[in-house]
Coordinates of C-alpha atoms and ligand atoms in Angstrom, one line a residue:
F626 CA 62.7 121.2 119.3
S627 CA 59.7 120.6 121.7
I628 CA 58.3 117.5 123.7
A629 CA 55.1 117.2 125.2
C630 CA 54.7 116.9 129.1
Q631 CA 53.6 113.4 130.1
R632 CA 51.2 114.7 132.7
C633 CA 49.6 117.9 131.3
Y634 CA 50.4 117.3 127.5
Q635 CA 51.5 120.8 127.3
R636 CA 54.4 121.3 124.7
I637 CA 57.5 122.2 126.4
Y638 CA 60.4 123.9 124.9
A639 CA 63.5 125.6 126.6
L640 CA 62.2 127.1 129.6
P641 CA 60.2 125.4 132.5
I642 CA 56.7 126.7 132.8
D643 CA 56.1 125.5 136.3
G644 CA 57.3 123.0 138.9
H645 CA 56.1 119.6 137.6
H646 CA 57.7 120.1 134.1
E647 CA 61.2 119.7 135.5
D648 CA 61.5 116.0 134.5
T649 CA 60.1 116.8 131.0
M650 CA 62.9 119.5 130.7
K651 CA 65.5 116.8 131.6
R652 CA 64.2 114.4 129.0
R653 CA 64.2 117.1 126.5
L654 CA 67.9 117.8 127.2
L655 CA 68.7 114.1 127.0
L656 CA 66.9 113.8 123.7
L657 CA 68.8 116.7 122.3
S658 CA 72.2 115.5 123.2
A659 CA 71.4 112.0 121.7
A660 CA 70.3 113.7 118.5
A661 CA 73.6 115.7 118.5
A662 CA 75.7 112.6 118.9
L663 CA 74.0 110.8 116.2
S664 CA 74.2 113.6 113.7
L665 CA 78.0 114.0 114.6
A666 CA 78.5 110.2 113.8
N667 CA 76.9 110.5 110.5
A668 CA 78.7 113.6 109.4
P669 CA 80.8 112.9 106.3
A670 CA 83.5 115.2 107.8
V671 CA 84.3 112.7 110.5
A672 CA 83.5 109.5 108.7
Q673 CA 86.1 106.8 109.5
S674 CA 87.3 104.0 107.4
N675 CA 88.6 100.9 109.1
W676 CA 91.0 99.2 106.8
N677 CA 92.5 95.8 106.8
L678 CA 96.1 95.4 105.7
A679 CA 97.1 91.8 104.7
A680 CA 100.8 91.2 105.4
G681 CA 102.9 88.0 105.1
Y682 CA 105.7 88.2 107.5
P683 CA 106.0 87.8 111.4
I684 CA 105.4 90.7 113.9
G685 CA 109.2 91.1 114.7
N686 CA 110.3 91.4 111.1
P687 CA 111.4 94.9 110.1
H688 CA 108.9 95.0 107.3
T689 CA 106.2 94.4 109.8
V690 CA 107.7 97.0 112.2
T691 CA 107.6 99.5 109.3
L692 CA 103.9 98.7 108.6
N693 CA 102.9 99.0 112.1
Q694 CA 104.6 102.4 112.2
F695 CA 102.9 103.5 108.8
A696 CA 99.4 102.5 110.2
K697 CA 99.9 104.5 113.3
D698 CA 101.3 107.5 111.2
V699 CA 98.3 107.3 108.8
E700 CA 95.8 107.4 111.8
F701 CA 97.4 110.4 113.2
A702 CA 98.0 112.4 110.0
T703 CA 94.3 111.7 109.0
N704 CA 93.0 112.7 112.4
G705 CA 91.6 109.1 112.8
K706 CA 89.8 109.1 109.3
I707 CA 91.7 105.9 108.4
K708 CA 92.3 103.3 110.8
I709 CA 94.6 100.4 109.4
T710 CA 94.8 97.1 111.1
V711 CA 97.8 95.1 110.1
H712 CA 97.3 91.2 109.7
A713 CA 100.8 89.8 109.9
N714 CA 102.2 86.4 109.1
G715 CA 99.7 85.5 106.4
S716 CA 96.9 85.5 108.8
L717 CA 94.4 87.1 106.6
F718 CA 95.7 86.0 103.0
K719 CA 98.8 84.1 102.2
V720 CA 101.6 85.9 100.3
P721 CA 100.7 84.7 96.9
E722 CA 97.0 85.7 97.3
I723 CA 97.5 89.2 98.8
A724 CA 97.7 91.2 95.5
R725 CA 94.7 89.8 94.2
A726 CA 92.9 90.2 97.4
V727 CA 93.5 93.9 97.4
E728 CA 93.0 94.3 93.7
S729 CA 89.4 92.9 94.1
G730 CA 88.6 94.7 97.3
Q731 CA 88.6 91.9 99.7
A732 CA 91.2 93.7 101.6
Q733 CA 91.7 97.5 101.4
M734 CA 95.5 97.2 101.6
G735 CA 98.1 94.6 101.4
E736 CA 101.9 94.0 101.4
V737 CA 103.1 91.9 98.4
L738 CA 106.2 90.2 97.6
M739 CA 106.7 91.9 94.4
S740 CA 108.4 89.1 92.6
V741 CA 105.6 86.6 93.3
M742 CA 103.7 88.6 90.6
V743 CA 105.9 87.8 87.7
N744 CA 103.3 85.6 86.3
Q745 CA 101.0 88.5 86.1
N746 CA 103.7 90.7 84.5
P747 CA 107.6 90.0 84.1
V748 CA 108.3 93.7 85.1
F749 CA 107.5 92.7 88.8
G750 CA 110.5 90.2 88.8
V751 CA 113.2 92.5 87.9
D752 CA 114.4 92.7 91.6
S753 CA 115.0 88.8 91.5
L754 CA 117.5 88.6 88.6
P755 CA 120.6 87.3 90.0
F756 CA 123.5 90.0 90.1
L757 CA 121.7 92.8 88.5
A758 CA 121.4 94.6 91.7
T759 CA 123.3 93.0 94.7
G760 CA 123.3 95.8 97.3
F761 CA 121.0 98.3 98.9
D762 CA 122.2 101.3 96.7
D763 CA 121.8 99.4 93.4
A764 CA 118.6 98.1 94.4
Y765 CA 117.3 101.5 95.3
K766 CA 118.3 102.7 91.7
L767 CA 116.7 99.8 90.2
W768 CA 113.5 100.5 92.3
Q769 CA 113.7 104.1 90.8
A770 CA 113.8 102.8 87.4
Q771 CA 111.0 100.1 88.0
K772 CA 108.5 102.3 90.0
P773 CA 106.9 104.1 87.2
V774 CA 106.4 100.9 85.3
A775 CA 105.0 99.0 88.3
D776 CA 102.7 102.1 89.1
R777 CA 101.2 102.0 85.7
L778 CA 100.6 98.2 85.6
L779 CA 99.2 98.3 89.1
A780 CA 96.7 101.1 88.4
K781 CA 95.5 98.9 85.4
R782 CA 94.8 96.0 87.9
G783 CA 92.8 98.2 90.3
A784 CA 95.5 99.0 92.9
K785 CA 97.8 102.0 93.9
L786 CA 101.4 101.5 94.8
L787 CA 102.1 103.4 98.2
Y788 CA 105.7 102.3 99.0
A789 CA 108.3 99.5 98.6
V790 CA 110.9 98.4 100.9
A791 CA 114.0 95.9 100.1
W792 CA 114.9 92.6 101.9
P793 CA 118.6 92.2 102.7
P794 CA 120.6 90.5 100.0
Q795 CA 119.9 87.0 99.2
G796 CA 122.2 84.1 100.1
I797 CA 122.0 80.3 100.3
Y798 CA 121.1 78.3 103.3
A799 CA 122.1 74.5 103.5
K800 CA 123.3 71.8 105.8
K801 CA 126.9 71.7 104.4
E802 CA 129.2 74.1 102.7
L803 CA 128.5 74.4 98.9
R804 CA 131.5 74.8 96.7
S805 CA 129.7 74.8 93.4
A806 CA 126.5 74.4 91.7
A807 CA 127.3 70.7 91.4
D808 CA 127.0 70.4 95.1
M809 CA 123.5 71.8 95.0
K810 CA 122.4 68.8 92.9
G811 CA 119.5 66.9 94.6
L812 CA 119.0 69.3 97.4
K813 CA 115.5 69.6 98.6
W814 CA 115.0 73.2 97.9
R815 CA 112.5 75.7 99.2
A816 CA 111.5 78.3 96.7
Y817 CA 109.4 81.4 97.3
N818 CA 109.0 82.9 93.8
P819 CA 109.6 81.7 90.1
A820 CA 113.1 82.8 90.2
T821 CA 114.1 80.8 93.0
S822 CA 112.4 77.7 91.4
K823 CA 114.4 78.4 88.2
I824 CA 117.5 78.3 90.1
A825 CA 116.6 74.8 91.5
Q826 CA 115.9 73.6 88.1
A827 CA 119.3 75.0 86.7
V828 CA 121.3 73.3 89.4
G829 CA 119.2 69.9 89.4
A830 CA 117.5 70.5 93.0
Q831 CA 114.1 69.4 93.8
S832 CA 112.1 72.5 94.6
L833 CA 109.0 73.1 96.5
T834 CA 107.3 76.6 96.8
I835 CA 106.7 77.6 100.5
Q836 CA 106.1 81.0 101.8
A837 CA 108.1 82.4 104.9
A838 CA 105.1 81.7 107.3
E839 CA 105.3 77.9 106.8
L840 CA 109.1 77.7 106.3
S841 CA 110.0 76.6 109.9
Q842 CA 107.7 73.7 109.9
A843 CA 109.0 72.6 106.4
L844 CA 112.4 72.6 107.8
A845 CA 111.5 70.8 110.9
T846 CA 109.6 68.0 109.1
G847 CA 112.6 67.7 106.5
A848 CA 110.4 68.6 103.6
V849 CA 113.2 70.9 102.6
D850 CA 116.9 71.2 103.6
S851 CA 118.1 74.3 101.7
F852 CA 116.9 77.6 100.3
M853 CA 117.8 81.1 99.0
S854 CA 116.7 84.1 101.2
S855 CA 118.1 86.7 103.7
G856 CA 119.4 86.9 107.0
A857 CA 116.3 88.3 108.1
T858 CA 114.0 85.2 107.1
G859 CA 116.8 82.9 108.5
V860 CA 116.1 84.5 111.9
D861 CA 112.5 84.7 111.7
S862 CA 112.4 80.8 110.9
K863 CA 115.1 80.0 113.5
V864 CA 117.0 78.3 110.6
W865 CA 119.7 77.2 113.1
E866 CA 117.4 74.5 114.5
T867 CA 117.8 72.5 111.3
L868 CA 120.5 74.0 108.9
T869 CA 124.2 74.9 109.4
H870 CA 125.5 77.2 106.7
F871 CA 124.7 80.5 105.1
H872 CA 126.5 81.3 102.0
T873 CA 126.5 85.2 101.3
V874 CA 126.1 85.0 97.7
N875 CA 124.4 88.5 97.6
A876 CA 122.6 87.5 94.5
W877 CA 119.8 90.0 94.5
V878 CA 117.7 92.3 96.7
P879 CA 113.9 91.7 96.4
K880 CA 111.2 94.0 97.8
N881 CA 107.9 94.0 99.4
M882 CA 105.5 96.7 98.2
V883 CA 102.4 98.0 99.9
I884 CA 99.4 98.7 97.8
V885 CA 95.8 100.0 98.4
N886 CA 92.7 99.3 96.5
L887 CA 92.5 102.1 93.8
R888 CA 88.6 102.6 94.4
D889 CA 89.1 102.8 98.1
F890 CA 91.9 105.3 97.6
E891 CA 90.0 107.4 95.0
K892 CA 87.0 107.7 97.5
L893 CA 89.2 109.5 100.0
D894 CA 89.0 113.4 100.0
K895 CA 92.2 115.2 98.7
P896 CA 93.8 116.2 102.0
T897 CA 93.4 112.5 103.2
Q898 CA 95.0 111.1 100.1
E899 CA 97.8 113.6 100.5
A900 CA 98.4 112.6 104.1
L901 CA 98.2 108.8 103.3
L902 CA 100.9 109.4 100.4
K903 CA 103.1 111.5 102.8
A904 CA 102.9 108.7 105.4
A905 CA 103.9 106.1 102.6
A906 CA 106.8 108.0 101.6
D907 CA 108.1 108.2 105.2
A908 CA 107.6 104.7 105.6
E909 CA 109.6 103.8 102.4
R910 CA 112.5 106.0 103.6
K911 CA 112.4 104.7 107.2
G912 CA 111.9 101.1 106.0
W913 CA 115.1 101.0 103.7
E914 CA 117.2 102.5 106.7
R915 CA 115.8 99.9 108.9
M916 CA 116.5 97.0 106.6
R917 CA 120.0 98.2 105.8
G918 CA 120.6 98.2 109.6
Y919 CA 119.2 94.9 110.2
T920 CA 121.4 93.2 107.5
D921 CA 124.4 92.9 109.6
E922 CA 122.4 92.4 112.8
S923 CA 120.5 89.4 111.4
L924 CA 123.9 87.7 110.2
G925 CA 125.1 88.3 113.8
I926 CA 122.0 86.5 115.2
L927 CA 122.8 83.6 112.8
Q928 CA 126.4 83.4 114.0
K929 CA 125.4 83.7 117.6
N930 CA 123.2 80.5 117.1
K931 CA 126.3 78.7 115.8
M932 CA 125.6 79.1 112.0
T933 CA 128.7 79.1 109.7
I934 CA 128.7 82.2 107.5
V935 CA 130.4 81.3 104.4
K936 CA 132.0 83.5 101.9
P937 CA 131.1 81.7 98.7
S938 CA 133.8 80.2 96.7
P939 CA 134.8 81.6 93.3
Q940 CA 133.4 78.4 91.7
L941 CA 130.1 78.7 93.3
M942 CA 129.8 82.5 92.4
G943 CA 130.8 81.7 88.8
D944 CA 128.2 79.1 88.5
M945 CA 125.5 81.2 89.9
K946 CA 126.4 84.2 87.7
K947 CA 126.1 81.9 84.6
I948 CA 122.7 81.0 85.8
G949 CA 121.9 84.8 86.3
D950 CA 123.0 85.7 82.9
E951 CA 120.6 83.1 81.4
M952 CA 117.8 84.4 83.5
L953 CA 118.3 88.0 82.5
G954 CA 118.5 87.1 78.9
D955 CA 115.1 85.1 79.3
W956 CA 113.6 88.0 81.2
L957 CA 114.5 90.7 78.7
K958 CA 112.7 88.5 76.0
Q959 CA 109.6 88.2 78.1
A960 CA 109.4 91.7 79.5
G961 CA 109.6 93.5 76.1
G962 CA 109.5 97.3 76.0
D963 CA 108.7 97.9 79.6
G964 CA 111.6 95.7 80.5
K965 CA 114.1 97.3 78.2
E966 CA 112.9 100.8 79.6
I967 CA 113.7 99.8 83.2
I968 CA 117.1 98.3 82.3
D969 CA 118.1 101.3 80.3
V970 CA 117.1 103.8 83.1
Y971 CA 118.9 101.7 85.7
R972 CA 122.0 101.5 83.8
K973 CA 122.1 105.2 83.1
K974 CA 121.8 106.2 86.8
Ligands
LIG948 N1 112.7 86.7 102.7 C1 111.4 86.3 102.0 C2 111.5 86.8 100.6 C3 112.7 87.3 100.5 C4 113.5 87.2 101.8 O1 114.6 87.7 102.1 C5 111.3 84.8 101.9 O2 112.2 84.0 102.1 O3 110.2 84.3 101.8

């Protein structure tokens, strides 16, 4: 590499020839380091991917805490090759849009409430069947049975499953104590997936589908006065500002899953893929632990804010179980061989 002296036009290489070439020497060094920086930036070995992760729940929610930790772990484990920006609270895409956004590559990654995907395939809704799995241990077993099938279906849709974490068990929020399904008739019921809409239909409530990010507002305006969810979402939406009772029905344990666009994943080199999968496995383990711990903590926060925690009456439980049996029967018919495989594996464990 040589440059010409701007005074005498002599080509200058590494060593100065005489006094007036000192400036030319400096220019040469400057150009050399700029060239080096440029070639470093272009080298495939340090290519960096900036990925967006669309998520549906607020910053303080344990799912979002797990996501942020995961993003940090991935950046560290891949030496900065993958940098993930978490967009919480539905700020990039709303919960029901996230799966499609990732499958089509509009976002590289997303956190999906699995059971909103039942319209794509009934298999995604197995975790929202009332009383099939009602605590974390059973929910984890059910997840082990569901995972290979979900994996397969997602791959066909252009996404790769990274990890899934449960929400706390689902109970019923209302403005009064509900002693039976008959007490639920006429409620203005907020639904978050097809299963919660079906329950409204079964008890004669009017249902409106609203995702968690808009729930506080829907409660404040009186658009809804009751819903099924976890203590976690009750805390997120400061439910005590409008409602008074939480019935610990523990009807099911739904999950969020984190997925990545399949082509973006396949473009990564092997070690980077492995680092990403390892971080995902860690996130899954820590995420379940975190949510288990948060279950009682969130009920404590509801109580501190003067909510009444109701142990549901035998009548209410019986009524809900009847609805659950019907839903399981319908689901088994719709989910066919895949559904049967999941339930068989789950019941053997
Ligand atoms: N919270 C979410 C889904 C399940 C849960 O516990 C919600 O209510 O939207």
